[in-house]
Amino acid sequence: MSAAKPKPGRFRRLWGAPIALALLSLAGLIAALVGDGLYDAASYLSLAVPLVVIGWYIARRTR
Amino acid sequence: MTSSRIRTWYLWHKWTSIVCTAFMLLLCLTGLPLVFHEEIDELTGAHPAVAEMPADTPLASLDLIVRNALAARPGEVMTFMSWDDHEPIVYATTAPRVDTQDAFFIMGFDARTGERVDFGNPEEGFMHVMAHLHIDLFAGLWGTLFLGFMGLLFVIAIVSGVVLYGPFMRKLDFGTVRANRSKRLKWLDLHNLLGITTLAWVFVVGFTGVINTLGTPIIKFWQYDQLAEIVKPYEGMPPVTDFASIDAAVKTARAAAPGMNVQFVAWPGTGFSSKHHYAVFIQGETPLTSRLLKPALVDAQNGTLTAMRDLPWYAQALLLSQPLHFGDYGGLGLKIVWGLLDIATIVVLGSGLYLWLGRRKTSLESRIEELERGGLVTQPVPGAAE
């Protein structure tokens, strides 16, 4: 099976959410390194987003 | 992506995972209590506490602490001294020989009185077992390097898993979890969902874990590389016999780096210094600069400062890899998230194992076809995602 040229919309549909989550996680990992207080909160809140996403889609699973 | 390329990536994902999964499960399970080791130590009393005293109470001389430490361990020599992050406690580590690899004995001393502070022996108990299973499987440097190799396979498994996510999800919406078909399809969807959402965190923790396993070789290389260059004039000199005051040496280092804290001191001949210097490692004030230690080399015979230079990039990379692996740099909130992401990783590993075990009767081809069609092997080509 040869790969069809992916249209831009298809790429975004496939990889948009994973890339957004990865960038958010990386920002979270760096935030707590460069500061304390608000930076720490920004860090664990952004790293918690993937967990919330997991919970959301498990709750919405097709039964 | 062509079927043959999918097949290649699938085989990489399968074999790297098969080899490393058991060890990764062990690392995730033992890592969970280690994330909270400070909290657990405080609860179990393994972390020492000292009496409250006015904040301006003068500190005892570090030389007194060295004398007390050596008096408590007759026949041994000093190797390291370090400072507690929260309490006014100085830790002194002795050993039978200065170049020992593992026979260290650590003691705590009240920084203001120089008196010994009792705390549980860190070389026994539950957390000690967890730490060894996580760091070296009770097999020393080779155990650590072995786990590093398993970590490398894990990183390859992550990358190949992401590559396979593409063809698998081509016809599916993000987050699809089909719990209404087979148990296997449900776990395949969950494996994909949890794997792709936690990707960046798992990759960083896995990769920095691999770098941490190279800690001993990295420090050794620094000794041969930059340190050897700095101490070249000392070549061939006899070993230090009459040690200069450590209290004065630390003051000398502090004076050379205003606004920095001293984090630990390595005695001459240990794995972190030259044969003729106290290596006084100083740290900055921010979360980042407090990790990037800088050694001040103080002549252990006459107490003068020989050099103070930033560590080379590979040593800085090692120091930076520690917080990013431990998750101990953003308070309890970050630790809790770290623990939950660790549990999510356990689910990804467990579901991967389940998918492999439950699928051995079907051919490789049908599994690759399943990947290409988003898990819908029974239908020709699914028109739309469910």
XYZ file of C-alpha atoms in Angstrom:
449
model
C 0.000 0.000 0.000
C 1.534 3.272 -1.025
C 1.023 6.283 1.168
C -1.300 8.945 -0.158
C -0.024 12.507 0.092
C -1.475 13.708 3.379
C -3.491 16.887 3.082
C -2.656 19.613 5.594
C -5.971 19.148 7.347
C -5.304 15.483 7.785
C -1.915 16.065 9.336
C -3.434 18.446 11.832
C -6.232 16.057 12.667
C -3.773 13.242 13.262
C -0.878 15.028 14.983
C -2.378 18.304 16.262
C -3.370 17.051 19.693
C -0.205 14.973 20.289
C 2.055 17.893 19.330
C 0.112 20.373 21.459
C 0.281 18.021 24.459
C 4.001 17.420 23.948
C 4.787 21.153 23.759
C 2.693 21.825 26.857
C 4.484 19.026 28.746
C 7.916 20.337 27.745
C 6.975 23.857 28.822
C 5.849 22.392 32.147
C 9.066 20.457 32.616
C 11.126 23.603 32.016
C 8.953 26.033 34.013
C 9.805 24.590 37.443
C 13.501 24.606 36.565
C 13.690 28.334 35.949
C 11.650 29.611 38.880
C 9.706 28.913 42.065
C 6.196 29.686 43.237
C 4.080 30.540 40.190
C 6.509 28.694 37.926
C 6.056 25.538 40.008
C 2.281 25.839 39.750
C 2.486 26.439 35.996
C 4.696 23.376 35.785
C 2.466 20.844 37.513
C -0.706 22.279 36.040
C 0.568 21.907 32.464
C 1.930 18.432 33.190
C -1.470 17.505 34.618
C -3.193 18.313 31.319
C -2.268 14.941 29.706
C -3.790 13.219 32.742
C -7.008 15.203 32.368
C -7.089 14.378 28.641
C -6.730 10.672 29.421
C -9.527 10.849 31.973
C -11.762 12.766 29.548
C -11.445 10.253 26.708
C -11.788 7.226 28.973
C -15.019 8.717 30.317
C -16.189 9.255 26.724
C -15.266 5.765 25.488
C -17.760 4.028 23.185
C -19.491 1.319 25.141
C 3.977 4.843 4.856
C 4.496 1.582 3.015
C 3.616 -1.768 4.545
C 7.250 -2.809 4.638
C 8.247 0.311 6.545
C 5.407 -0.200 8.974
C 6.617 -3.758 9.368
C 10.152 -2.598 10.195
C 8.954 -0.095 12.780
C 6.570 -2.662 14.203
C 9.388 -5.165 14.677
C 11.590 -2.522 16.361
C 8.709 -1.592 18.667
C 7.984 -5.210 19.440
C 11.521 -6.402 20.173
C 12.809 -3.376 22.084
C 9.630 -3.530 24.189
C 9.864 -7.263 24.825
C 13.416 -6.930 26.120
C 12.937 -3.850 28.296
C 9.339 -4.069 29.564
C 9.999 -6.227 32.650
C 12.799 -3.886 33.754
C 10.773 -0.771 32.945
C 7.907 -2.099 35.073
C 10.392 -2.633 37.903
C 11.751 0.912 37.435
C 8.256 2.443 37.410
C 7.178 0.507 40.509
C 10.328 1.272 42.513
C 10.430 4.837 41.186
C 6.997 5.615 42.625
C 8.096 5.561 46.313
C 11.422 7.174 45.358
C 9.591 10.240 43.969
C 8.217 10.760 47.482
C 11.359 9.719 49.383
C 11.639 13.017 51.273
C 8.045 12.796 52.485
C 8.410 9.090 53.349
C 11.678 9.701 55.207
C 10.051 12.446 57.237
C 7.095 10.222 58.150
C 9.279 7.275 59.144
C 11.790 9.391 61.077
C 14.605 8.440 58.719
C 15.203 12.132 58.132
C 17.102 13.715 61.028
C 15.779 16.675 62.984
C 17.657 19.112 65.232
C 16.580 21.399 68.081
C 15.247 24.872 67.320
C 17.800 27.605 68.003
C 17.794 31.328 67.210
C 18.546 31.905 63.530
C 21.694 33.875 64.349
C 23.280 31.074 66.415
C 26.904 30.856 65.283
C 27.925 27.760 63.363
C 30.402 25.238 64.705
C 33.753 24.952 62.959
C 33.720 22.350 60.206
C 37.063 21.162 61.546
C 35.294 20.175 64.794
C 32.774 18.181 62.762
C 35.610 16.423 60.916
C 37.306 15.593 64.249
C 34.030 14.241 65.672
C 33.373 12.175 62.553
C 36.840 10.622 62.553
C 36.654 9.968 66.308
C 33.428 8.037 65.724
C 35.077 5.907 63.007
C 38.597 5.056 64.194
C 40.985 4.151 61.380
C 38.806 5.681 58.663
C 39.370 8.779 56.528
C 37.147 11.658 55.422
C 35.706 11.464 51.897
C 32.780 13.893 51.592
C 30.943 16.586 53.490
C 27.525 17.885 52.466
C 24.794 20.178 53.720
C 21.130 19.395 54.358
C 18.737 21.352 52.117
C 16.299 22.227 54.901
C 17.847 21.647 58.341
C 21.065 23.031 59.878
C 22.754 19.654 59.506
C 26.159 18.829 58.065
C 26.746 15.291 56.794
C 30.203 13.785 57.010
C 31.052 10.638 55.052
C 33.977 8.457 56.036
C 35.428 5.314 54.495
C 38.224 2.825 55.223
C 40.088 4.120 52.146
C 39.691 7.403 50.329
C 39.263 5.708 46.917
C 36.635 3.194 48.030
C 33.646 2.574 45.764
C 31.007 1.507 48.255
C 32.195 1.219 51.875
C 31.025 4.719 52.810
C 29.621 5.581 56.230
C 27.493 8.703 56.548
C 26.893 10.642 59.764
C 24.874 13.771 60.544
C 26.095 16.638 62.752
C 24.290 19.669 64.152
C 25.789 22.577 62.204
C 25.680 24.825 65.304
C 27.034 22.529 67.990
C 28.991 19.966 65.994
C 27.175 17.226 67.936
C 26.258 13.972 66.214
C 22.598 13.789 65.081
C 21.071 10.339 65.066
C 19.070 9.131 62.122
C 18.199 5.749 60.691
C 20.888 3.946 58.767
C 20.288 4.919 55.119
C 21.915 1.616 54.102
C 18.988 -0.505 55.222
C 15.180 -0.599 55.105
C 12.480 -0.422 52.452
C 13.662 2.755 50.732
C 17.203 1.422 50.524
C 15.958 -1.698 48.723
C 13.819 0.448 46.394
C 16.786 2.691 45.603
C 19.096 -0.202 44.767
C 16.500 -1.987 42.624
C 15.995 1.290 40.775
C 19.636 2.342 40.417
C 21.815 -0.767 40.103
C 19.896 -4.012 40.865
C 22.394 -4.516 43.751
C 25.057 -5.081 41.088
C 27.107 -1.874 41.288
C 28.249 -0.002 38.216
C 27.496 -2.879 35.839
C 23.939 -3.076 37.157
C 23.554 0.654 36.530
C 24.952 0.427 33.009
C 22.681 -2.549 32.288
C 19.640 -0.517 33.355
C 20.933 2.299 31.166
C 20.933 -0.033 28.192
C 17.374 -1.123 29.030
C 16.481 2.577 29.159
C 17.975 3.074 25.726
C 15.801 0.253 24.368
C 12.838 1.917 26.066
C 13.606 5.204 24.288
C 13.690 3.305 20.956
C 10.386 1.650 21.870
C 8.879 5.101 22.515
C 10.091 6.501 19.190
C 8.914 3.471 17.196
C 5.610 3.555 19.055
C 5.062 7.176 18.001
C 5.876 6.273 14.386
C 3.269 3.477 14.474
C 0.710 5.819 16.013
C 0.518 7.573 12.629
C -0.791 4.753 10.435
C -2.902 3.331 13.250
C -4.758 6.573 13.938
C -5.049 7.683 10.297
C -8.744 6.913 10.186
C -9.550 7.422 13.848
C -10.291 10.470 15.940
C -7.838 11.461 18.648
C -8.716 9.734 21.894
C -10.825 6.957 20.369
C -11.421 4.246 22.978
C -13.569 1.402 21.640
C -14.702 -0.463 24.724
C -17.654 -2.089 22.970
C -15.769 -4.547 20.743
C -13.126 -6.888 22.017
C -11.159 -6.569 25.218
C -8.044 -6.528 23.062
C -9.197 -3.578 20.938
C -10.059 -1.634 24.085
C -6.563 -2.136 25.493
C -4.960 -1.354 22.140
C -6.818 1.979 22.065
C -5.880 2.689 25.696
C -2.239 1.819 24.979
C -2.268 4.370 22.159
C -4.138 7.064 24.077
C -2.021 6.864 27.228
C 1.180 6.439 25.269
C 0.693 9.446 22.991
C -0.614 11.826 25.691
C 2.246 11.121 28.108
C 4.846 10.987 25.325
C 6.946 14.081 26.120
C 7.130 13.359 29.846
C 7.986 9.672 29.395
C 10.606 10.517 26.790
C 12.293 13.124 28.992
C 12.224 10.944 32.122
C 13.453 7.917 30.153
C 16.207 9.797 28.352
C 17.470 11.638 31.454
C 17.403 8.295 33.280
C 19.758 6.893 30.668
C 22.090 9.898 31.112
C 22.041 9.400 34.885
C 23.238 5.806 34.473
C 26.344 7.278 32.841
C 27.087 9.409 35.932
C 30.167 7.505 37.089
C 31.842 7.401 33.652
C 30.998 11.088 33.094
C 32.611 12.167 36.388
C 35.620 9.942 35.654
C 35.987 11.589 32.256
C 35.855 15.042 33.862
C 38.728 13.993 36.157
C 40.865 12.933 33.206
C 39.801 15.852 31.051
C 39.312 19.273 32.664
C 40.426 18.450 36.208
C 43.699 16.872 35.082
C 44.470 20.012 33.095
C 43.820 22.297 36.082
C 45.982 20.271 38.465
C 48.823 19.604 36.043
C 51.350 21.569 38.185
C 50.672 19.088 41.021
C 51.760 16.077 38.997
C 54.223 13.879 40.840
C 53.798 15.679 44.164
C 53.531 13.482 47.255
C 50.032 12.875 48.665
C 48.652 15.354 51.179
C 49.658 14.459 54.734
C 49.043 17.644 56.696
C 45.499 18.722 55.790
C 44.681 22.421 55.835
C 41.576 23.577 57.737
C 38.391 22.570 55.917
C 36.556 25.432 57.584
C 39.035 27.901 56.061
C 38.898 26.108 52.689
C 35.101 26.442 52.529
C 35.378 30.125 53.522
C 37.945 30.640 50.740
C 35.579 29.082 48.193
C 32.651 31.168 49.463
C 34.675 34.365 49.215
C 35.534 33.522 45.599
C 31.856 33.068 44.703
C 29.731 35.665 46.473
C 26.025 34.853 46.671
C 26.535 31.141 46.144
C 26.006 28.272 48.586
C 28.350 25.405 49.286
C 26.649 22.130 48.422
C 29.317 19.558 49.135
C 33.042 19.060 49.556
C 35.048 16.161 48.160
C 38.316 15.260 49.890
C 41.552 14.764 47.926
C 41.738 11.348 46.263
C 37.979 10.757 46.083
C 36.068 10.269 42.845
C 35.104 13.950 42.764
C 38.439 15.686 43.268
C 42.140 15.609 42.474
C 44.726 13.997 44.730
C 45.766 17.357 46.189
C 42.596 19.422 46.508
C 39.451 19.871 48.447
C 36.827 20.212 45.703
C 34.268 22.627 47.152
C 31.142 22.419 44.975
C 29.123 25.611 45.065
C 25.594 26.195 43.795
C 23.487 29.207 42.785
C 20.191 30.341 44.274
C 17.603 29.606 41.571
C 16.174 26.116 40.940
C 18.274 25.917 37.787
C 21.589 27.317 39.049
C 21.298 25.327 42.283
C 21.697 22.205 40.139
C 24.599 23.443 38.059
C 27.394 22.936 40.558
C 30.729 24.656 40.144
C 33.864 23.264 41.789
C 36.323 25.487 43.623
C 39.593 23.590 43.976
C 41.339 24.506 47.206
C 44.872 23.234 47.802
C 44.448 20.769 50.677
C 47.981 21.390 51.969
C 48.170 25.187 52.119
C 44.503 26.182 51.813
C 44.828 28.512 48.808
C 42.409 28.580 45.888
C 43.915 26.876 42.823
C 41.013 27.326 40.401
C 37.284 27.735 40.098
C 35.826 26.830 36.725
C 32.431 25.852 35.346
C 32.006 22.137 34.695
C 32.209 21.067 31.028
C 28.968 20.643 29.061
C 28.734 16.876 29.544
C 28.916 17.203 33.322
C 26.331 20.017 33.238
C 24.068 17.786 31.139
C 24.364 15.109 33.827
C 23.543 17.582 36.612
C 20.550 18.888 34.675
C 19.325 15.356 34.000
C 18.936 14.664 37.702
C 15.985 16.951 38.505
C 14.314 16.144 35.173
C 14.442 12.460 36.078
C 13.616 12.769 39.798
C 10.793 15.330 39.519
C 11.948 16.900 42.784
C 12.222 20.495 41.616
C 8.684 21.853 41.789
C 7.333 21.022 45.231
C 4.780 18.407 46.255
C 2.391 19.328 43.417
C 4.932 18.332 40.801
C 5.755 15.126 42.673
C 2.077 14.109 42.683
C 1.800 14.709 38.924
C 5.081 12.807 38.494
C 3.606 9.862 40.424
C 0.389 9.874 38.363
C 2.304 10.007 35.082
C 4.412 7.130 36.375
C 1.229 5.135 36.982
C 0.023 5.994 33.449
C 3.340 4.629 32.163
C 2.776 1.411 34.123
C -0.580 1.067 32.313
C 1.102 1.624 28.924
C 3.728 -1.022 29.730
C 1.170 -3.460 31.117
C -1.218 -3.055 28.192
C 1.661 -3.485 25.752
C 2.577 -6.726 27.464
C -1.050 -7.870 27.407
C -1.367 -7.101 23.687
C 1.755 -9.074 22.916
C 0.841 -12.064 25.096
C -2.735 -12.192 23.829
C -1.826 -12.080 20.178
C 0.765 -14.755 19.639
C -1.556 -17.039 17.694
C -2.179 -14.553 14.901
C 0.293 -13.899 12.127
C 2.611 -10.943 11.972
C 0.932 -9.874 8.724
C -2.510 -9.607 10.271
C -1.133 -7.542 13.120
C 0.543 -5.137 10.701
C -2.667 -4.936 8.709
C -4.473 -4.139 11.951
C -2.051 -1.273 12.500
C -2.604 0.111 9.043
C -6.362 0.045 9.393
C -6.739 1.407 12.881
C -7.547 -1.922 14.455
C -10.338 -2.763 12.011
C -8.988 -5.920 10.418
C -12.330 -7.569 9.839
C -13.633 -4.848 7.553
C -12.060 -4.143 4.140
C -11.239 -0.497 4.714
C -13.253 1.400 7.266
C -14.979 4.377 5.685
C -14.935 6.588 8.691
C -13.794 6.594 12.271
C -16.352 5.608 14.819
